[in-house]
Tab-separated table of C-alpha atoms and ligand atoms in Angstrom:
chain	number	residue	atom	x	y	z
A	28	UNK	CA	9.440	22.734	6.369
A	29	UNK	CA	6.229	22.417	4.406
A	30	UNK	CA	2.632	22.689	5.620
A	31	UNK	CA	0.238	19.997	4.423
A	32	UNK	CA	-3.534	20.331	4.812
A	33	UNK	CA	-5.618	17.147	4.911
A	34	UNK	CA	-2.530	15.056	5.620
A	35	UNK	CA	-4.455	12.417	7.579
A	36	UNK	CA	-6.597	11.488	4.578
A	37	UNK	CA	-5.867	8.956	1.863
A	38	UNK	CA	-3.606	10.914	-0.494
A	39	UNK	CA	-2.330	13.379	2.114
A	40	UNK	CA	-1.009	10.639	4.400
A	41	UNK	CA	0.589	8.789	1.477
A	42	UNK	CA	2.140	12.104	0.476
A	43	UNK	CA	3.608	12.826	3.932
A	44	UNK	CA	5.125	9.332	4.153
A	45	UNK	CA	6.518	9.653	0.628
A	46	UNK	CA	7.756	13.210	1.199
A	47	UNK	CA	9.698	12.442	4.368
A	48	UNK	CA	11.178	9.284	2.838
A	49	UNK	CA	12.158	11.075	-0.382
A	50	UNK	CA	13.346	14.440	0.948
A	51	UNK	CA	13.808	14.168	4.724
A	52	UNK	CA	12.160	17.585	5.041
A	53	UNK	CA	9.778	18.163	7.964
A	54	UNK	CA	6.022	18.583	7.554
A	55	UNK	CA	3.356	20.196	9.691
A	56	UNK	CA	-0.004	18.564	9.038
A	57	UNK	CA	-3.277	20.467	9.588
A	58	UNK	CA	-6.255	18.113	9.477
A	59	UNK	CA	-9.738	18.321	10.956
A	60	UNK	CA	-9.973	14.509	11.303
A	61	UNK	CA	-13.373	14.159	9.697
A	62	UNK	CA	-14.626	10.605	9.127
A	63	UNK	CA	-12.010	10.435	6.308
A	64	UNK	CA	-9.003	11.462	8.393
A	65	UNK	CA	-7.110	8.702	10.181
A	66	UNK	CA	-3.925	9.186	12.186
A	67	UNK	CA	-3.291	5.447	12.015
A	68	UNK	CA	-2.095	6.063	8.463
A	69	UNK	CA	0.841	7.965	9.963
A	70	UNK	CA	1.619	5.670	12.865
A	71	UNK	CA	5.074	4.921	11.419
A	72	UNK	CA	5.934	8.615	12.048
A	73	UNK	CA	4.689	8.604	15.652
A	74	UNK	CA	8.105	9.301	17.175
A	75	UNK	CA	9.509	11.213	14.207
A	76	UNK	CA	10.038	14.929	14.836
A	77	UNK	CA	9.736	15.555	11.084
A	78	UNK	CA	5.951	15.158	11.348
A	79	UNK	CA	3.994	17.587	13.509
A	80	UNK	CA	0.237	17.036	13.643
A	81	UNK	CA	-2.283	19.770	14.418
A	82	UNK	CA	-5.982	18.924	14.600
A	83	UNK	CA	-7.972	21.817	13.171
A	84	UNK	CA	-10.117	23.241	10.405
A	85	UNK	CA	-8.751	25.174	7.421
A	86	UNK	CA	-11.662	27.568	8.055
A	87	UNK	CA	-10.119	28.513	11.416
A	88	UNK	CA	-8.182	31.549	10.255
A	89	UNK	CA	-6.754	32.343	13.644
A	90	UNK	CA	-5.282	28.826	13.907
A	91	UNK	CA	-3.936	28.870	10.335
A	92	UNK	CA	-2.339	32.290	10.874
A	93	UNK	CA	-0.722	31.092	14.093
A	94	UNK	CA	0.612	27.931	12.439
A	95	UNK	CA	2.122	29.898	9.570
A	96	UNK	CA	3.820	32.338	11.958
A	97	UNK	CA	5.127	29.555	14.172
A	98	UNK	CA	6.349	27.071	11.551
A	99	UNK	CA	7.334	29.471	8.729
A	100	UNK	CA	6.705	26.908	5.968
A	101	UNK	CA	8.353	27.359	2.565
A	102	UNK	CA	5.341	25.776	0.841
A	103	UNK	CA	1.725	24.732	1.398
A	104	UNK	CA	0.379	21.515	-0.132
A	105	UNK	CA	-3.406	21.787	0.045
A	106	UNK	CA	-5.219	18.424	0.088
A	107	UNK	CA	-7.916	19.111	2.697
A	108	UNK	CA	-11.347	18.618	1.152
A	109	UNK	CA	-14.557	16.694	1.266
A	110	UNK	CA	-13.774	14.215	-1.501
A	111	UNK	CA	-16.591	11.709	-2.067
A	112	UNK	CA	-19.034	12.421	-4.910
A	113	UNK	CA	-21.880	10.324	-3.446
A	114	UNK	CA	-21.675	12.167	-0.122
A	115	UNK	CA	-21.820	15.472	-2.005
A	116	UNK	CA	-25.114	14.329	-3.539
A	117	UNK	CA	-26.601	13.463	-0.128
A	118	UNK	CA	-25.294	16.629	1.541
A	119	UNK	CA	-23.492	19.337	-0.435
A	120	UNK	CA	-23.194	21.807	2.479
A	121	UNK	CA	-19.934	20.462	3.923
A	122	UNK	CA	-18.418	20.523	0.425
A	123	UNK	CA	-19.144	24.229	0.059
A	124	UNK	CA	-17.900	24.885	3.574
A	125	UNK	CA	-14.559	23.067	3.287
A	126	UNK	CA	-13.734	23.047	-0.411
A	127	UNK	CA	-14.784	26.619	-1.210
A	128	UNK	CA	-14.905	28.614	2.037
A	129	UNK	CA	-12.021	26.650	3.531
A	130	UNK	CA	-9.798	27.198	0.497
A	131	UNK	CA	-10.708	30.899	0.557
A	132	UNK	CA	-9.809	31.200	4.273
A	133	UNK	CA	-6.544	29.376	3.714
A	134	UNK	CA	-5.670	31.584	0.720
A	135	UNK	CA	-6.329	34.717	2.743
A	136	UNK	CA	-4.044	33.654	5.585
A	137	UNK	CA	-1.367	32.401	3.204
A	138	UNK	CA	-1.499	35.645	1.212
A	139	UNK	CA	-0.877	37.690	4.376
A	140	UNK	CA	1.961	35.361	5.417
A	141	UNK	CA	3.580	35.391	1.958
A	142	UNK	CA	3.314	39.176	1.692
A	143	UNK	CA	5.266	39.442	4.943
A	144	UNK	CA	8.157	37.312	3.632
A	145	UNK	CA	11.261	38.973	2.204
A	146	UNK	CA	13.748	38.350	-0.609
A	147	UNK	CA	14.696	34.739	-1.319
A	148	UNK	CA	12.082	33.322	1.060
A	149	UNK	CA	9.312	35.220	-0.647
A	150	UNK	CA	10.532	34.282	-4.123
A	151	UNK	CA	10.838	30.579	-3.283
A	152	UNK	CA	7.431	30.254	-1.558
A	153	UNK	CA	4.788	28.037	-3.224
A	154	UNK	CA	1.079	27.271	-2.699
A	155	UNK	CA	0.249	23.954	-4.369
A	156	UNK	CA	-3.464	23.210	-4.706
A	157	UNK	CA	-4.436	19.569	-5.260
A	158	UNK	CA	-7.498	19.265	-7.463
A	159	UNK	CA	-9.312	16.792	-9.642
A	160	UNK	CA	-10.016	15.937	-13.282
A	161	UNK	CA	-13.745	16.001	-12.410
A	162	UNK	CA	-13.769	19.790	-12.873
A	163	UNK	CA	-13.684	19.178	-16.644
A	164	UNK	CA	-16.981	17.271	-16.675
A	165	UNK	CA	-17.756	14.191	-18.722
A	166	UNK	CA	-16.270	12.901	-22.014
A	167	UNK	CA	-17.947	10.978	-24.825
A	168	UNK	CA	-16.365	7.679	-25.944
A	169	UNK	CA	-14.376	9.257	-28.782
A	170	UNK	CA	-13.490	12.612	-27.218
A	171	UNK	CA	-9.807	13.390	-26.705
A	172	UNK	CA	-8.630	13.300	-23.060
A	173	UNK	CA	-8.784	16.410	-20.853
A	174	UNK	CA	-5.912	18.850	-21.330
A	175	UNK	CA	-5.114	21.872	-19.167
A	176	UNK	CA	-6.991	23.946	-21.775
A	177	UNK	CA	-10.249	21.974	-21.523
A	178	UNK	CA	-13.141	24.196	-20.383
A	179	UNK	CA	-14.465	23.610	-16.869
A	180	UNK	CA	-17.865	21.850	-16.764
A	181	UNK	CA	-18.324	20.314	-13.294
A	182	UNK	CA	-21.445	18.167	-12.837
A	183	UNK	CA	-21.610	17.187	-9.146
A	184	UNK	CA	-21.650	19.353	-6.023
A	185	UNK	CA	-18.196	17.883	-5.267
A	186	UNK	CA	-16.673	18.792	-8.630
A	187	UNK	CA	-18.387	22.198	-8.640
A	188	UNK	CA	-16.865	22.953	-5.230
A	189	UNK	CA	-13.421	21.853	-6.419
A	190	UNK	CA	-13.814	23.945	-9.586
A	191	UNK	CA	-14.653	26.979	-7.443
A	192	UNK	CA	-11.557	26.387	-5.333
A	193	UNK	CA	-9.408	26.118	-8.487
A	194	UNK	CA	-10.784	29.458	-9.683
A	195	UNK	CA	-9.985	31.097	-6.345
A	196	UNK	CA	-6.410	29.812	-6.506
A	197	UNK	CA	-6.094	31.101	-10.072
A	198	UNK	CA	-7.446	34.495	-9.033
A	199	UNK	CA	-5.014	34.785	-6.109
A	200	UNK	CA	-2.149	34.278	-8.533
A	201	UNK	CA	-3.398	36.751	-11.116
A	202	UNK	CA	-4.601	39.398	-8.682
A	203	UNK	CA	-2.118	39.226	-5.832
A	204	UNK	CA	0.814	37.423	-7.449
A	205	UNK	CA	0.593	34.539	-4.961
A	206	UNK	CA	2.975	31.856	-6.305
A	207	UNK	CA	0.438	29.098	-6.921
A	208	UNK	CA	0.497	25.737	-8.679
A	209	UNK	CA	-2.571	23.571	-9.340
A	210	UNK	CA	-2.672	19.869	-10.128
A	211	UNK	CA	-5.763	18.152	-11.576
A	212	UNK	CA	-5.526	14.457	-11.028
A	213	UNK	CA	-7.490	11.361	-12.015
A	214	UNK	CA	-8.773	8.553	-9.730
A	215	UNK	CA	-6.177	7.489	-7.192
A	216	UNK	CA	-5.961	4.051	-5.631
A	217	UNK	CA	-3.575	2.417	-3.159
A	218	UNK	CA	-2.981	1.926	0.565
A	219	UNK	CA	-5.062	3.794	3.177
A	220	UNK	CA	-8.019	4.633	0.906
A	221	UNK	CA	-11.251	4.936	2.869
A	222	UNK	CA	-13.621	2.110	1.844
A	223	UNK	CA	-16.359	4.360	0.491
A	224	UNK	CA	-14.472	4.643	-2.830
A	225	UNK	CA	-14.925	1.972	-5.508
A	226	UNK	CA	-11.785	-0.168	-5.136
A	227	UNK	CA	-11.601	-0.573	-1.328
A	228	UNK	CA	-15.402	-0.864	-1.110
A	229	UNK	CA	-15.371	-3.762	-3.595
A	230	UNK	CA	-12.477	-5.410	-1.808
A	231	UNK	CA	-14.109	-5.260	1.606
A	232	UNK	CA	-17.528	-6.299	0.360
A	233	UNK	CA	-16.002	-9.270	-1.459
A	234	UNK	CA	-14.124	-10.410	1.645
A	235	UNK	CA	-17.333	-10.291	3.664
A	236	UNK	CA	-19.405	-11.967	0.898
A	237	UNK	CA	-21.590	-8.892	0.393
A	238	UNK	CA	-22.937	-7.736	-3.005
A	239	UNK	CA	-20.479	-5.733	-5.143
A	240	UNK	CA	-22.592	-2.699	-6.160
A	241	UNK	CA	-22.116	-1.502	-9.749
A	242	UNK	CA	-23.845	1.759	-10.577
A	243	UNK	CA	-25.832	1.771	-13.839
A	244	UNK	CA	-24.369	-0.439	-16.575
A	245	UNK	CA	-20.826	-0.448	-15.131
A	246	UNK	CA	-19.408	0.993	-18.352
A	247	UNK	CA	-18.431	4.403	-16.959
A	248	UNK	CA	-14.737	4.976	-17.550
A	249	UNK	CA	-12.158	6.385	-15.134
A	250	UNK	CA	-8.408	6.894	-15.465
A	251	UNK	CA	-6.619	5.168	-12.558
A	252	UNK	CA	-3.414	6.432	-10.976
A	253	UNK	CA	-1.453	4.660	-8.254
A	254	UNK	CA	-1.223	7.004	-5.264
A	255	UNK	CA	2.581	6.704	-5.042
A	256	UNK	CA	2.826	8.030	-8.601
A	257	UNK	CA	0.569	10.951	-7.648
A	258	UNK	CA	2.851	11.796	-4.704
A	259	UNK	CA	5.893	11.808	-7.007
A	260	UNK	CA	4.045	14.073	-9.453
A	261	UNK	CA	3.256	16.566	-6.695
A	262	UNK	CA	6.916	16.618	-5.682
A	263	UNK	CA	7.882	17.289	-9.310
A	264	UNK	CA	5.337	20.095	-9.721
A	265	UNK	CA	6.380	21.690	-6.434
A	266	UNK	CA	10.040	21.582	-7.424
A	267	UNK	CA	9.771	22.774	-11.015
A	268	UNK	CA	6.220	23.821	-11.925
A	269	UNK	CA	5.773	27.224	-13.551
A	270	UNK	CA	3.978	29.725	-11.324
A	271	UNK	CA	0.253	30.125	-11.919
A	272	UNK	CA	0.160	27.006	-14.118
A	273	UNK	CA	-2.035	23.943	-13.838
A	274	UNK	CA	-0.775	20.401	-14.484
A	275	UNK	CA	-2.956	17.403	-15.342
A	276	UNK	CA	-1.789	14.217	-13.628
A	277	UNK	CA	-2.992	10.840	-14.888
A	278	UNK	CA	-2.082	7.192	-15.146
A	279	UNK	CA	-2.805	6.518	-18.861
A	280	UNK	CA	-5.063	3.742	-17.515
A	281	UNK	CA	-8.623	4.157	-18.764
A	282	UNK	CA	-10.825	1.342	-17.473
A	283	UNK	CA	-14.539	0.703	-17.199
A	284	UNK	CA	-15.795	0.154	-13.670
A	285	UNK	CA	-16.657	-3.431	-14.595
A	286	UNK	CA	-13.061	-4.027	-15.737
A	287	UNK	CA	-11.759	-2.653	-12.449
A	288	UNK	CA	-14.107	-4.788	-10.372
A	289	UNK	CA	-13.345	-7.948	-12.365
A	290	UNK	CA	-9.607	-7.313	-11.933
A	291	UNK	CA	-9.946	-6.865	-8.164
A	292	UNK	CA	-12.046	-10.041	-7.957
A	293	UNK	CA	-9.529	-12.049	-9.992
A	294	UNK	CA	-6.627	-10.966	-7.757
A	295	UNK	CA	-8.647	-11.859	-4.659
A	296	UNK	CA	-9.512	-15.258	-6.189
A	297	UNK	CA	-5.770	-15.843	-6.479
A	298	UNK	CA	-4.583	-14.376	-3.150
A	299	UNK	CA	-7.516	-15.226	-0.858
A	300	UNK	CA	-10.043	-17.583	-2.449
A	301	UNK	CA	-13.577	-17.420	-1.037
A	302	UNK	CA	-14.527	-20.000	1.580
A	303	UNK	CA	-17.211	-21.425	-0.748
A	304	UNK	CA	-14.681	-21.519	-3.657
A	305	UNK	CA	-16.983	-19.403	-5.837
A	306	UNK	CA	-15.357	-16.619	-7.869
A	307	UNK	CA	-15.816	-13.252	-6.128
A	308	UNK	CA	-17.194	-11.820	-9.382
A	309	UNK	CA	-20.366	-13.841	-8.717
A	310	UNK	CA	-21.188	-11.163	-6.090
A	311	UNK	CA	-21.438	-8.386	-8.722
A	312	UNK	CA	-24.832	-6.674	-8.401
A	313	UNK	CA	-26.155	-3.866	-10.592
A	314	UNK	CA	-27.720	-1.051	-8.544
A	315	UNK	CA	-29.372	2.297	-9.233
A	316	UNK	CA	-27.074	4.721	-11.029
A	317	UNK	CA	-25.445	7.734	-9.354
A	318	UNK	CA	-27.446	10.882	-10.256
A	319	UNK	CA	-25.534	12.954	-12.825
A	320	UNK	CA	-22.958	10.153	-13.146
A	321	UNK	CA	-20.115	11.345	-15.403
A	322	UNK	CA	-19.612	8.815	-18.190
A	323	UNK	CA	-15.905	9.068	-18.870
A	324	UNK	CA	-12.787	10.817	-17.566
A	325	UNK	CA	-9.450	10.650	-19.343
A	326	UNK	CA	-6.321	12.689	-18.735
A	327	UNK	CA	-3.734	13.946	-21.166
A	328	UNK	CA	-0.659	14.081	-18.924
A	329	UNK	CA	1.817	15.183	-21.610
A	330	UNK	CA	2.435	18.651	-20.137
A	331	UNK	CA	3.813	17.410	-16.814
A	332	UNK	CA	5.944	14.838	-18.646
A	333	UNK	CA	7.274	17.358	-21.180
A	334	UNK	CA	8.004	20.146	-18.684
A	335	UNK	CA	8.918	18.234	-15.546
A	336	UNK	CA	9.856	14.739	-16.699
A	337	UNK	CA	7.171	13.028	-14.601
A	338	UNK	CA	5.317	9.963	-15.771
A	339	UNK	CA	3.681	7.154	-13.809
A	340	UNK	CA	5.861	4.198	-12.845
A	341	UNK	CA	3.034	1.740	-12.132
A	342	UNK	CA	0.764	0.128	-14.693
A	343	UNK	CA	-2.776	-0.601	-13.488
A	344	UNK	CA	-1.868	-4.280	-13.278
A	345	UNK	CA	1.144	-3.745	-10.972
A	346	UNK	CA	-0.524	-1.034	-8.878
A	347	UNK	CA	-3.760	-2.904	-8.290
A	348	UNK	CA	-1.911	-6.078	-7.324
A	349	UNK	CA	0.079	-4.140	-4.686
A	350	UNK	CA	-3.100	-2.475	-3.465
A	351	UNK	CA	-5.092	-5.675	-2.993
A	352	UNK	CA	-2.098	-7.266	-1.244
A	353	UNK	CA	-1.788	-4.210	1.054
A	354	UNK	CA	-5.426	-4.478	2.180
A	355	UNK	CA	-5.082	-8.208	2.807
A	356	UNK	CA	-1.958	-7.560	4.900
A	357	UNK	CA	-3.586	-4.720	6.836
A	358	UNK	CA	-6.946	-6.059	7.917
A	359	UNK	CA	-6.352	-4.514	11.367
A	360	UNK	CA	-6.362	-1.048	9.763
A	361	UNK	CA	-9.551	-1.973	7.940
A	362	UNK	CA	-11.278	-3.266	11.071
A	363	UNK	CA	-10.553	-0.030	12.938
A	364	UNK	CA	-12.109	1.979	10.112
A	365	UNK	CA	-15.263	-0.022	9.648
A	366	UNK	CA	-16.856	1.825	12.544
A	367	UNK	CA	-20.380	2.931	13.336
A	368	UNK	CA	-20.045	5.966	11.086
A	369	UNK	CA	-19.028	3.796	8.140
A	370	UNK	CA	-21.969	1.429	8.718
A	371	UNK	CA	-24.287	4.447	8.768
A	372	UNK	CA	-22.892	5.566	5.406
A	373	UNK	CA	-23.406	2.104	3.874
A	374	UNK	CA	-27.031	2.120	5.035
A	375	UNK	CA	-27.603	5.623	3.603
A	376	UNK	CA	-26.041	4.867	0.224
A	377	UNK	CA	-26.814	1.204	-0.367
A	378	UNK	CA	-29.791	0.495	1.922
A	379	UNK	CA	-29.913	-1.903	4.828
A	380	UNK	CA	-29.647	-5.161	2.806
B	2	NAD	P1	-9.871	12.124	1.797
B	2	NAD	O1	-11.333	12.363	1.878
B	2	NAD	O2	-9.336	10.737	1.980
B	2	NAD	O3	-9.110	13.044	2.860
B	2	NAD	C1	-9.426	14.381	3.085
B	2	NAD	C2	-8.730	14.824	4.366
B	2	NAD	O4	-9.055	16.222	4.580
B	2	NAD	C3	-9.182	14.079	5.614
B	2	NAD	O5	-8.070	13.707	6.395
B	2	NAD	C4	-10.058	15.077	6.358
B	2	NAD	O6	-10.051	14.903	7.765
B	2	NAD	C5	-9.419	16.393	5.936
B	2	NAD	N1	-10.347	17.541	6.017
B	2	NAD	C6	-11.623	17.598	5.536
B	2	NAD	N2	-12.164	18.800	5.810
B	2	NAD	C7	-11.209	19.530	6.434
B	2	NAD	C8	-11.163	20.851	6.953
B	2	NAD	N3	-12.216	21.667	6.867
B	2	NAD	N4	-10.022	21.284	7.527
B	2	NAD	C9	-8.944	20.443	7.643
B	2	NAD	N5	-8.940	19.177	7.181
B	2	NAD	C10	-10.055	18.724	6.583
B	2	NAD	O7	-9.443	12.716	0.394
B	2	NAD	P2	-8.326	12.202	-0.637
B	2	NAD	O8	-8.911	11.162	-1.496
B	2	NAD	O9	-7.071	11.943	0.102
B	2	NAD	O10	-8.170	13.523	-1.526
B	2	NAD	C11	-7.250	14.553	-1.158
B	2	NAD	C12	-7.352	15.700	-2.141
B	2	NAD	O11	-7.064	15.224	-3.452
B	2	NAD	C13	-8.743	16.332	-2.210
B	2	NAD	O12	-8.576	17.717	-2.366
B	2	NAD	C14	-9.365	15.727	-3.460
B	2	NAD	O13	-10.296	16.604	-4.044
B	2	NAD	C15	-8.143	15.549	-4.339
B	2	NAD	N6	-8.211	14.445	-5.313
B	2	NAD	C16	-8.528	13.174	-4.903
B	2	NAD	C17	-8.520	12.130	-5.844
B	2	NAD	C18	-8.861	10.714	-5.453
B	2	NAD	O14	-8.945	9.857	-6.326
B	2	NAD	N7	-8.999	10.380	-4.179
B	2	NAD	C19	-8.210	12.405	-7.179
B	2	NAD	C20	-7.912	13.720	-7.546
B	2	NAD	C21	-7.897	14.731	-6.602
B	3	DAU	O1	-11.485	11.591	-10.842
B	3	DAU	C1	-10.934	11.975	-9.610
B	3	DAU	C2	-11.948	11.728	-8.519
B	3	DAU	O2	-11.997	10.327	-8.324
B	3	DAU	C3	-11.623	12.436	-7.210
B	3	DAU	O3	-11.677	13.827	-7.419
B	3	DAU	C4	-12.613	12.042	-6.111
B	3	DAU	O4	-12.221	12.619	-4.877
B	3	DAU	C5	-12.607	10.532	-5.992
B	3	DAU	O5	-13.582	10.140	-5.045
B	3	DAU	C6	-12.885	9.871	-7.343
B	3	DAU	O6	-14.258	10.130	-7.756
B	3	DAU	P1	-15.164	8.991	-8.444
B	3	DAU	O7	-16.574	9.357	-8.261
B	3	DAU	O8	-14.691	8.675	-9.817
B	3	DAU	O9	-14.728	7.749	-7.498
B	3	DAU	P2	-15.585	6.567	-6.823
B	3	DAU	O10	-14.595	5.600	-6.242
B	3	DAU	O11	-16.662	7.066	-5.944
B	3	DAU	O12	-16.272	5.877	-8.083
B	3	DAU	C7	-15.518	5.386	-9.167
B	3	DAU	C8	-16.487	4.872	-10.203
B	3	DAU	O13	-17.156	3.707	-9.686
B	3	DAU	C9	-17.590	5.853	-10.547
B	3	DAU	O14	-17.928	5.743	-11.929
B	3	DAU	C10	-18.782	5.398	-9.696
B	3	DAU	C11	-18.578	3.892	-9.619
B	3	DAU	N1	-19.053	3.246	-8.378
B	3	DAU	C12	-18.631	3.756	-7.180
B	3	DAU	C13	-19.069	3.208	-5.997
B	3	DAU	C14	-18.626	3.785	-4.669
B	3	DAU	C15	-19.873	2.119	-8.430
B	3	DAU	O15	-20.217	1.641	-9.536
B	3	DAU	N2	-20.276	1.564	-7.268
B	3	DAU	C16	-19.939	2.056	-6.035
B	3	DAU	O16	-20.390	1.497	-4.990
């Protein structure tokens, strides 16, 4: 079996569902269930013995050590993190605690476990660390996309904490020989994404006729990757990635935030027109910019395609259509999420209005 950390979050839960469907191999899922973790994402596996859930913190070394000894995983897929840039600006402490200290604790326990393995089991073991393109900093309009050789230049407490965790993983490979793999991925979107991130936030605000907040001039650029494509990329890297290497994963879909928001609004106009028949885009509202807002991210994903044959299957147009349709079909999931904690976050970030 494999051990997944953060498997109740957005990408982790998509990954577990995808993994079991694609491989049939069992997973043990260690997740703290912060505001971002949601076991409802995994309800379809409720009676499936191939998914074992353990609520706990990656900083709890005793628990991690016990889980490794009990389940004897052949690989770790490490998603657990604080993941929202705006939250890292309001309160960086949790980001240091989970993303840096937590990754360190996990690496220490995994190193001890791996060193105790023998022969084939030891040789086949893998630690796959899921990271972000944000570690590379911000690009100008004419800069080439990030490659695996781009220098690290993180600009937010979130990206700095992820960069630190990447460096720890690298060091554990070079110093101790731990068989690591690192993936640096662009912006994911799809089912089960917590509505603090741009796409689900816009969707939900539009459906409730609230303003659609655009930071700054709306011309910041992100590369968008459908979450199912990310899951397939992780499977490919786990199966064939070269030890100690990093792989950039991207969708070849650079879009300005305004483009993304207009696309979401147009799909909603088609699938669920507003009661007043106005286009949803009329709700677009420019708000104060994010401090230190990176202007552009773009990913050169040639290495993973060349070495492992992975490339995204979805275009932005097909992926975003599926995503909007999924939210409209799963308003029950949304309603359960839009709890007191979420309302508190909206008030902190966007004010009471
Ligand atoms: P998420 O915030 O939706 O989920 C994170 C999960 O980790 C939650 O289930 C949470 O409960 C859990 N968690 C947090 N702290 C923990 C701790 N101390 N111990 C155990 N579990 C803990 O995040 P996501 O968007 O699914 O991102 C997953 C990973 O992928 C993160 O490492 C993130 O940096 C990386 N990533 C995300 C994106 C993106 O677009 N969302 C892109 C590239 C990389
Ligand atoms: O690039 C990968 C990263 O993508 C991941 O590492 C992060 O975990 C993930 O959260 C995401 O970070 P971003 O900051 O790019 O995502 P977010 O959805 O927060 O914002 C996307 C863009 O939209 C960004 O330029 C900020 C802007 N934005 C966001 C929000 C929430 C707005 O204009 N208005 C908003 O209300």
